[in-house]
């Protein structure tokens, strides 16, 4: 379950709005530090996120709770999601349409602050946002760095989530090493073992899909 929650928070893909959005092509490293109340488990994760709004594809590469490499490819143009875990591939249909990753209109602007130490300062905009998706509600605070031209990127995110059954988690994530060109687009190509359709594990994907709407 760790990976699901992790990705849920990292991937705030928020519905399209006139407010600022990610540039159309982004590759970024995200570090997440989380705590799951049940079992008092804490975790630390590094993922690589690839986002291509023109091709409507998103890929996430990271490790799951037991140290296996996981790559999740969401190909909205082909309406397929591929989850490749240690060479095993699960393919499911992707029902929801692609949405650009943006700051949603429901986010509350909390003011700007300056990060740094006068040598290379960066002005960031702070927001708060409460979202709920299915049984899970998430309170979050995040920082956005504006870019010339009107786009923006995520700097960091703190989130606290819970459901009606008392499941609780929190996560802090930091986004770094942005690049606005994906040098190796093969990350979006599912390996050949993904060819055979296998629609098992639907529940997992429904959960993931549900979270994705709100996750960067
Ligand atoms: C990955 O898959 C290989 C071959 O299927 C298996 O031998 C190995 O134990 C798996 N590794 C993990 C970490 O599950
Ligand atoms: C989010 O929910 C919390 C707890 O209900 C509340 O204190 C806070 O004001 C809400 N924030 C926003 C931005 O709606
Ligand atoms: C981020 O970029 C720096 C400078 O290129 C590099 O040294 C560092 O390893 C990168 N960090 C990650 C987590 O990729
Ligand atoms: C893929 O589906 C199988 C069969 O339902 C399941 O055991 C496995 O955990 C799934 N793999 C992933 C990565 O979800």
mmCIF file of C-alpha atoms and ligand atoms in Angstrom:
data_model
loop_
_atom_site.group_PDB
_atom_site.id
_atom_site.type_symbol
_atom_site.label_atom_id
_atom_site.label_comp_id
_atom_site.label_asym_id
_atom_site.label_seq_id
_atom_site.Cartn_x
_atom_site.Cartn_y
_atom_site.Cartn_z
ATOM 1 C CA UNK A 1 0.000 0.000 0.000
ATOM 2 C CA UNK A 2 2.896 2.362 0.550
ATOM 3 C CA UNK A 3 3.512 2.949 -3.094
ATOM 4 C CA UNK A 4 -0.112 3.781 -3.766
ATOM 5 C CA UNK A 5 -0.238 6.367 -1.059
ATOM 6 C CA UNK A 6 3.083 7.735 -2.085
ATOM 7 C CA UNK A 7 2.114 8.211 -5.648
ATOM 8 C CA UNK A 8 -1.221 9.587 -4.619
ATOM 9 C CA UNK A 9 0.529 12.465 -2.975
ATOM 10 C CA UNK A 10 3.367 13.011 -5.346
ATOM 11 C CA UNK A 11 1.191 13.061 -8.385
ATOM 12 C CA UNK A 12 -1.120 15.925 -7.796
ATOM 13 C CA UNK A 13 -2.576 16.119 -11.241
ATOM 14 C CA UNK A 14 -5.112 18.776 -10.686
ATOM 15 C CA UNK A 15 -7.934 19.642 -12.981
ATOM 16 C CA UNK A 16 -7.293 22.183 -15.695
ATOM 17 C CA UNK A 17 -7.680 25.799 -14.767
ATOM 18 C CA UNK A 18 -6.546 29.222 -15.882
ATOM 19 C CA UNK A 19 -4.057 29.273 -13.016
ATOM 20 C CA UNK A 20 -0.512 28.127 -13.625
ATOM 21 C CA UNK A 21 0.313 24.675 -14.902
ATOM 22 C CA UNK A 22 3.380 22.501 -15.359
ATOM 23 C CA UNK A 23 5.253 23.051 -18.611
ATOM 24 C CA UNK A 24 4.194 20.496 -21.217
ATOM 25 C CA UNK A 25 7.265 18.337 -20.825
ATOM 26 C CA UNK A 26 8.770 17.682 -17.405
ATOM 27 C CA UNK A 27 11.178 15.241 -15.851
ATOM 28 C CA UNK A 28 11.668 15.594 -12.113
ATOM 29 C CA UNK A 29 12.953 13.726 -9.092
ATOM 30 C CA UNK A 30 10.690 13.637 -6.062
ATOM 31 C CA UNK A 31 11.766 12.648 -2.560
ATOM 32 C CA UNK A 32 8.988 11.631 -0.227
ATOM 33 C CA UNK A 33 9.136 11.146 3.523
ATOM 34 C CA UNK A 34 6.043 9.558 4.959
ATOM 35 C CA UNK A 35 4.451 8.077 8.006
ATOM 36 C CA UNK A 36 1.576 5.634 8.076
ATOM 37 C CA UNK A 37 -0.201 5.685 11.424
ATOM 38 C CA UNK A 38 -1.174 1.999 11.350
ATOM 39 C CA UNK A 39 1.847 0.032 12.388
ATOM 40 C CA UNK A 40 3.738 3.292 12.844
ATOM 41 C CA UNK A 41 5.642 2.711 9.619
ATOM 42 C CA UNK A 42 7.717 5.427 8.170
ATOM 43 C CA UNK A 43 9.265 5.396 4.744
ATOM 44 C CA UNK A 44 11.453 7.359 2.413
ATOM 45 C CA UNK A 45 11.096 7.162 -1.327
ATOM 46 C CA UNK A 46 12.698 8.609 -4.354
ATOM 47 C CA UNK A 47 10.814 8.532 -7.616
ATOM 48 C CA UNK A 48 11.432 9.851 -11.071
ATOM 49 C CA UNK A 49 8.416 11.429 -12.727
ATOM 50 C CA UNK A 50 8.064 11.893 -16.483
ATOM 51 C CA UNK A 51 5.198 14.038 -17.713
ATOM 52 C CA UNK A 52 4.387 14.720 -21.350
ATOM 53 C CA UNK A 53 1.193 16.718 -21.826
ATOM 54 C CA UNK A 54 1.456 16.766 -25.638
ATOM 55 C CA UNK A 55 1.596 12.988 -25.849
ATOM 56 C CA UNK A 56 -0.702 12.566 -22.842
ATOM 57 C CA UNK A 57 1.639 10.197 -21.076
ATOM 58 C CA UNK A 58 2.956 10.016 -17.534
ATOM 59 C CA UNK A 59 5.520 7.577 -16.198
ATOM 60 C CA UNK A 60 6.673 7.080 -12.629
ATOM 61 C CA UNK A 61 9.711 5.025 -11.745
ATOM 62 C CA UNK A 62 10.476 4.124 -8.155
ATOM 63 C CA UNK A 63 10.685 1.286 -5.702
ATOM 64 C CA UNK A 64 7.827 -0.281 -3.785
ATOM 65 C CA UNK A 65 7.625 -1.140 -0.101
ATOM 66 C CA UNK A 66 9.678 -4.316 -0.523
ATOM 67 C CA UNK A 67 12.427 -2.789 -2.599
ATOM 68 C CA UNK A 68 11.276 -3.891 -6.058
ATOM 69 C CA UNK A 69 11.572 -1.530 -8.993
ATOM 70 C CA UNK A 70 8.164 -0.348 -10.145
ATOM 71 C CA UNK A 71 7.375 1.573 -13.305
ATOM 72 C CA UNK A 72 3.871 2.876 -13.862
ATOM 73 C CA UNK A 73 3.086 4.105 -17.346
ATOM 74 C CA UNK A 74 -0.197 5.939 -17.843
ATOM 75 C CA UNK A 75 -0.827 6.328 -21.549
ATOM 76 C CA UNK A 76 -3.967 8.431 -21.856
ATOM 77 C CA UNK A 77 -3.888 8.505 -25.645
ATOM 78 C CA UNK A 78 -3.961 4.690 -25.729
ATOM 79 C CA UNK A 79 -6.232 4.587 -22.628
ATOM 80 C CA UNK A 80 -3.950 2.037 -20.931
ATOM 81 C CA UNK A 81 -2.050 1.876 -17.695
ATOM 82 C CA UNK A 82 0.876 -0.475 -17.306
ATOM 83 C CA UNK A 83 2.335 -1.403 -13.938
ATOM 84 C CA UNK A 84 5.663 -3.181 -14.325
ATOM 85 C CA UNK A 85 6.967 -4.723 -11.095
ATOM 86 C CA UNK A 86 10.198 -6.686 -11.195
ATOM 87 C CA UNK A 87 9.579 -7.607 -14.827
ATOM 88 C CA UNK A 88 5.923 -8.532 -14.350
ATOM 89 C CA UNK A 89 3.431 -6.358 -16.167
ATOM 90 C CA UNK A 90 -0.208 -5.681 -15.331
ATOM 91 C CA UNK A 91 -2.242 -3.832 -17.932
ATOM 92 C CA UNK A 92 -5.528 -2.118 -17.197
ATOM 93 C CA UNK A 93 -7.831 0.213 -19.064
ATOM 94 C CA UNK A 94 -7.532 3.873 -18.224
ATOM 95 C CA UNK A 95 -10.973 5.411 -18.216
ATOM 96 C CA UNK A 96 -10.386 8.972 -17.106
ATOM 97 C CA UNK A 97 -9.173 11.561 -19.653
ATOM 98 C CA UNK A 98 -5.767 13.209 -19.446
ATOM 99 C CA UNK A 99 -5.653 16.355 -17.351
ATOM 100 C CA UNK A 100 -2.855 18.855 -17.285
ATOM 101 C CA UNK A 101 -1.121 19.239 -13.928
ATOM 102 C CA UNK A 102 -2.121 22.647 -12.629
ATOM 103 C CA UNK A 103 -2.843 24.540 -9.455
ATOM 104 C CA UNK A 104 -6.619 24.133 -9.134
ATOM 105 C CA UNK A 105 -8.974 27.081 -8.571
ATOM 106 C CA UNK A 106 -10.015 25.555 -5.254
ATOM 107 C CA UNK A 107 -6.481 25.979 -3.860
ATOM 108 C CA UNK A 108 -6.306 28.849 -1.365
ATOM 109 C CA UNK A 109 -3.375 31.222 -1.893
ATOM 110 C CA UNK A 110 -1.585 31.827 1.413
ATOM 111 C CA UNK A 111 0.990 34.367 0.290
ATOM 112 C CA UNK A 112 4.491 34.291 -1.106
ATOM 113 C CA UNK A 113 7.766 33.598 0.627
ATOM 114 C CA UNK A 114 11.409 33.681 -0.380
ATOM 115 C CA UNK A 115 13.563 30.578 -0.150
ATOM 116 C CA UNK A 116 17.307 30.880 0.027
ATOM 117 C CA UNK A 117 19.968 33.116 1.477
ATOM 118 C CA UNK A 118 20.262 36.178 -0.798
ATOM 119 C CA UNK A 119 22.752 34.518 -3.140
ATOM 120 C CA UNK A 120 20.182 32.830 -5.347
ATOM 121 C CA UNK A 121 16.825 33.477 -3.797
ATOM 122 C CA UNK A 122 13.629 32.034 -5.119
ATOM 123 C CA UNK A 123 10.172 33.444 -4.577
ATOM 124 C CA UNK A 124 7.562 30.768 -4.050
ATOM 125 C CA UNK A 125 3.790 30.905 -3.735
ATOM 126 C CA UNK A 126 2.151 28.989 -0.899
ATOM 127 C CA UNK A 127 -1.217 27.302 -1.199
ATOM 128 C CA UNK A 128 -3.494 25.130 0.863
ATOM 129 C CA UNK A 129 -5.873 22.630 -0.569
ATOM 130 C CA UNK A 130 -8.285 20.099 0.901
ATOM 131 C CA UNK A 131 -9.420 17.344 -1.389
ATOM 132 C CA UNK A 132 -11.387 14.185 -1.002
ATOM 133 C CA UNK A 133 -11.495 11.263 -3.333
ATOM 134 C CA UNK A 134 -13.735 8.321 -2.581
ATOM 135 C CA UNK A 135 -13.258 7.456 1.083
ATOM 136 C CA UNK A 136 -9.995 9.372 1.489
ATOM 137 C CA UNK A 137 -9.695 13.018 2.448
ATOM 138 C CA UNK A 138 -6.401 14.870 2.183
ATOM 139 C CA UNK A 139 -5.332 18.202 3.645
ATOM 140 C CA UNK A 140 -2.325 19.653 1.917
ATOM 141 C CA UNK A 141 -0.066 22.661 1.816
ATOM 142 C CA UNK A 142 2.278 23.157 -1.104
ATOM 143 C CA UNK A 143 4.764 25.563 -2.626
ATOM 144 C CA UNK A 144 4.812 26.560 -6.252
ATOM 145 C CA UNK A 145 7.655 28.269 -8.116
ATOM 146 C CA UNK A 146 6.421 30.530 -10.923
ATOM 147 C CA UNK A 147 8.322 30.458 -14.220
ATOM 148 C CA UNK A 148 8.770 33.072 -16.897
ATOM 149 C CA UNK A 149 5.993 32.622 -19.417
ATOM 150 C CA UNK A 150 3.331 31.747 -16.867
ATOM 151 C CA UNK A 151 4.060 28.097 -16.195
ATOM 152 C CA UNK A 152 5.031 26.899 -12.742
ATOM 153 C CA UNK A 153 6.469 23.912 -10.948
ATOM 154 C CA UNK A 154 5.949 22.263 -7.599
ATOM 155 C CA UNK A 155 8.641 22.851 -4.976
ATOM 156 C CA UNK A 156 7.311 20.874 -2.044
ATOM 157 C CA UNK A 157 4.173 19.403 -0.595
ATOM 158 C CA UNK A 158 3.019 18.419 2.866
ATOM 159 C CA UNK A 159 -0.091 16.295 3.074
ATOM 160 C CA UNK A 160 -2.136 14.558 5.707
ATOM 161 C CA UNK A 161 -4.723 11.995 4.686
ATOM 162 C CA UNK A 162 -7.318 9.850 6.370
ATOM 163 C CA UNK A 163 -10.330 7.713 5.620
ATOM 164 C CA UNK A 164 -13.456 6.826 7.598
ATOM 165 C CA UNK A 165 -11.880 3.613 8.878
ATOM 166 C CA UNK A 166 -9.153 5.478 10.710
ATOM 167 C CA UNK A 167 -6.419 4.898 8.165
ATOM 168 C CA UNK A 168 -4.068 7.881 8.441
ATOM 169 C CA UNK A 169 -0.880 8.896 6.718
ATOM 170 C CA UNK A 170 1.214 11.959 6.193
ATOM 171 C CA UNK A 171 3.860 12.741 3.669
ATOM 172 C CA UNK A 172 6.290 15.490 2.863
ATOM 173 C CA UNK A 173 7.728 15.586 -0.609
ATOM 174 C CA UNK A 174 10.368 17.714 -2.244
ATOM 175 C CA UNK A 175 10.731 18.142 -5.995
ATOM 176 C CA UNK A 176 14.169 18.645 -7.459
ATOM 177 C CA UNK A 177 16.345 18.553 -10.548
ATOM 178 C CA UNK A 178 13.643 19.678 -12.950
ATOM 179 C CA UNK A 179 14.290 19.250 -16.624
ATOM 180 C CA UNK A 180 11.847 20.417 -19.287
ATOM 181 C CA UNK A 181 12.808 17.913 -21.873
ATOM 182 C CA UNK A 182 12.500 14.152 -21.508
ATOM 183 C CA UNK A 183 15.718 12.881 -23.004
ATOM 184 C CA UNK A 184 14.763 9.215 -23.065
ATOM 185 C CA UNK A 185 11.159 8.777 -24.165
ATOM 186 C CA UNK A 186 11.481 4.993 -24.077
ATOM 187 C CA UNK A 187 10.376 5.303 -20.461
ATOM 188 C CA UNK A 188 6.836 5.544 -21.895
ATOM 189 C CA UNK A 189 7.210 2.315 -23.853
ATOM 190 C CA UNK A 190 5.804 -0.722 -22.082
ATOM 191 C CA UNK A 191 8.061 -3.800 -22.253
ATOM 192 C CA UNK A 192 6.913 -6.661 -24.439
ATOM 193 C CA UNK A 193 5.517 -8.722 -21.577
ATOM 194 C CA UNK A 194 2.800 -6.046 -21.305
ATOM 195 C CA UNK A 195 1.223 -7.194 -24.555
ATOM 196 C CA UNK A 196 -1.083 -9.834 -23.090
ATOM 197 C CA UNK A 197 -4.094 -8.134 -21.564
ATOM 198 C CA UNK A 198 -4.475 -9.107 -17.948
ATOM 199 C CA UNK A 199 -7.204 -7.302 -16.148
ATOM 200 C CA UNK A 200 -6.571 -8.586 -12.706
ATOM 201 C CA UNK A 201 -5.832 -6.319 -9.819
ATOM 202 C CA UNK A 202 -8.642 -3.980 -10.823
ATOM 203 C CA UNK A 203 -9.192 -2.717 -7.342
ATOM 204 C CA UNK A 204 -5.621 -1.501 -7.027
ATOM 205 C CA UNK A 205 -5.877 0.361 -10.286
ATOM 206 C CA UNK A 206 -9.182 1.912 -9.466
ATOM 207 C CA UNK A 207 -7.661 3.279 -6.304
ATOM 208 C CA UNK A 208 -4.623 4.534 -8.158
ATOM 209 C CA UNK A 209 -6.754 6.029 -10.896
ATOM 210 C CA UNK A 210 -8.903 7.791 -8.375
ATOM 211 C CA UNK A 211 -5.965 9.338 -6.649
ATOM 212 C CA UNK A 212 -4.319 10.365 -9.865
ATOM 213 C CA UNK A 213 -6.866 13.052 -10.533
ATOM 214 C CA UNK A 214 -5.592 14.995 -7.621
ATOM 215 C CA UNK A 215 -1.970 14.121 -7.634
ATOM 216 C CA UNK A 216 0.893 15.833 -9.309
HETATM 217 C C1 LIG B 1 12.077 -10.785 -9.311
HETATM 218 O O1 LIG B 1 11.743 -11.783 -10.236
HETATM 219 C C2 LIG B 1 12.682 -12.841 -10.283
HETATM 220 C C3 LIG B 1 12.325 -13.764 -11.457
HETATM 221 O O2 LIG B 1 10.939 -13.813 -11.640
HETATM 222 C C4 LIG B 1 12.667 -13.560 -8.951
HETATM 223 O O3 LIG B 1 13.590 -14.637 -8.958
HETATM 224 C C5 LIG B 1 13.080 -12.558 -7.878
HETATM 225 O O4 LIG B 1 12.985 -13.167 -6.603
HETATM 226 C C6 LIG B 1 12.161 -11.355 -7.920
HETATM 227 N N1 LIG B 1 12.694 -10.347 -7.015
HETATM 228 C C7 LIG B 1 11.965 -9.800 -6.063
HETATM 229 C C8 LIG B 1 12.634 -8.775 -5.226
HETATM 230 O O5 LIG B 1 10.803 -10.114 -5.853
HETATM 231 C C1 LIG B 2 -8.857 22.136 5.476
HETATM 232 O O1 LIG B 2 -9.504 21.383 6.478
HETATM 233 C C2 LIG B 2 -9.052 21.723 7.795
HETATM 234 C C3 LIG B 2 -9.693 20.752 8.781
HETATM 235 O O2 LIG B 2 -11.039 20.600 8.504
HETATM 236 C C4 LIG B 2 -9.403 23.174 8.081
HETATM 237 O O3 LIG B 2 -8.933 23.531 9.377
HETATM 238 C C5 LIG B 2 -8.739 24.052 7.052
HETATM 239 O O4 LIG B 2 -9.111 25.391 7.231
HETATM 240 C C6 LIG B 2 -9.107 23.611 5.632
HETATM 241 N N1 LIG B 2 -8.309 24.375 4.695
HETATM 242 C C7 LIG B 2 -8.762 24.810 3.527
HETATM 243 C C8 LIG B 2 -7.805 25.552 2.698
HETATM 244 O O5 LIG B 2 -9.891 24.613 3.144
HETATM 245 C C1 LIG B 3 20.392 16.397 -8.981
HETATM 246 O O1 LIG B 3 21.310 17.063 -9.817
HETATM 247 C C2 LIG B 3 22.599 17.160 -9.255
HETATM 248 C C3 LIG B 3 23.452 18.039 -10.172
HETATM 249 O O2 LIG B 3 23.339 17.586 -11.485
HETATM 250 C C4 LIG B 3 23.184 15.763 -9.093
HETATM 251 O O3 LIG B 3 24.464 15.833 -8.530
HETATM 252 C C5 LIG B 3 22.279 14.968 -8.168
HETATM 253 O O4 LIG B 3 22.711 13.633 -8.076
HETATM 254 C C6 LIG B 3 20.847 14.972 -8.676
HETATM 255 N N1 LIG B 3 20.013 14.370 -7.658
HETATM 256 C C7 LIG B 3 19.151 13.388 -7.893
HETATM 257 C C8 LIG B 3 18.409 12.899 -6.725
HETATM 258 O O5 LIG B 3 18.978 12.937 -9.003
HETATM 259 C C1 LIG B 4 -0.808 -8.073 -11.044
HETATM 260 O O1 LIG B 4 -1.922 -8.955 -10.979
HETATM 261 C C2 LIG B 4 -1.679 -10.117 -10.192
HETATM 262 C C3 LIG B 4 -2.862 -11.008 -10.291
HETATM 263 O O2 LIG B 4 -4.017 -10.390 -9.777
HETATM 264 C C4 LIG B 4 -1.382 -9.700 -8.767
HETATM 265 O O3 LIG B 4 -1.086 -10.840 -7.990
HETATM 266 C C5 LIG B 4 -0.193 -8.775 -8.748
HETATM 267 O O4 LIG B 4 0.026 -8.292 -7.447
HETATM 268 C C6 LIG B 4 -0.430 -7.597 -9.679
HETATM 269 N N1 LIG B 4 0.763 -6.816 -9.738
HETATM 270 C C7 LIG B 4 0.772 -5.536 -9.454
HETATM 271 C C8 LIG B 4 2.049 -4.842 -9.634
HETATM 272 O O5 LIG B 4 -0.205 -4.931 -9.090
#
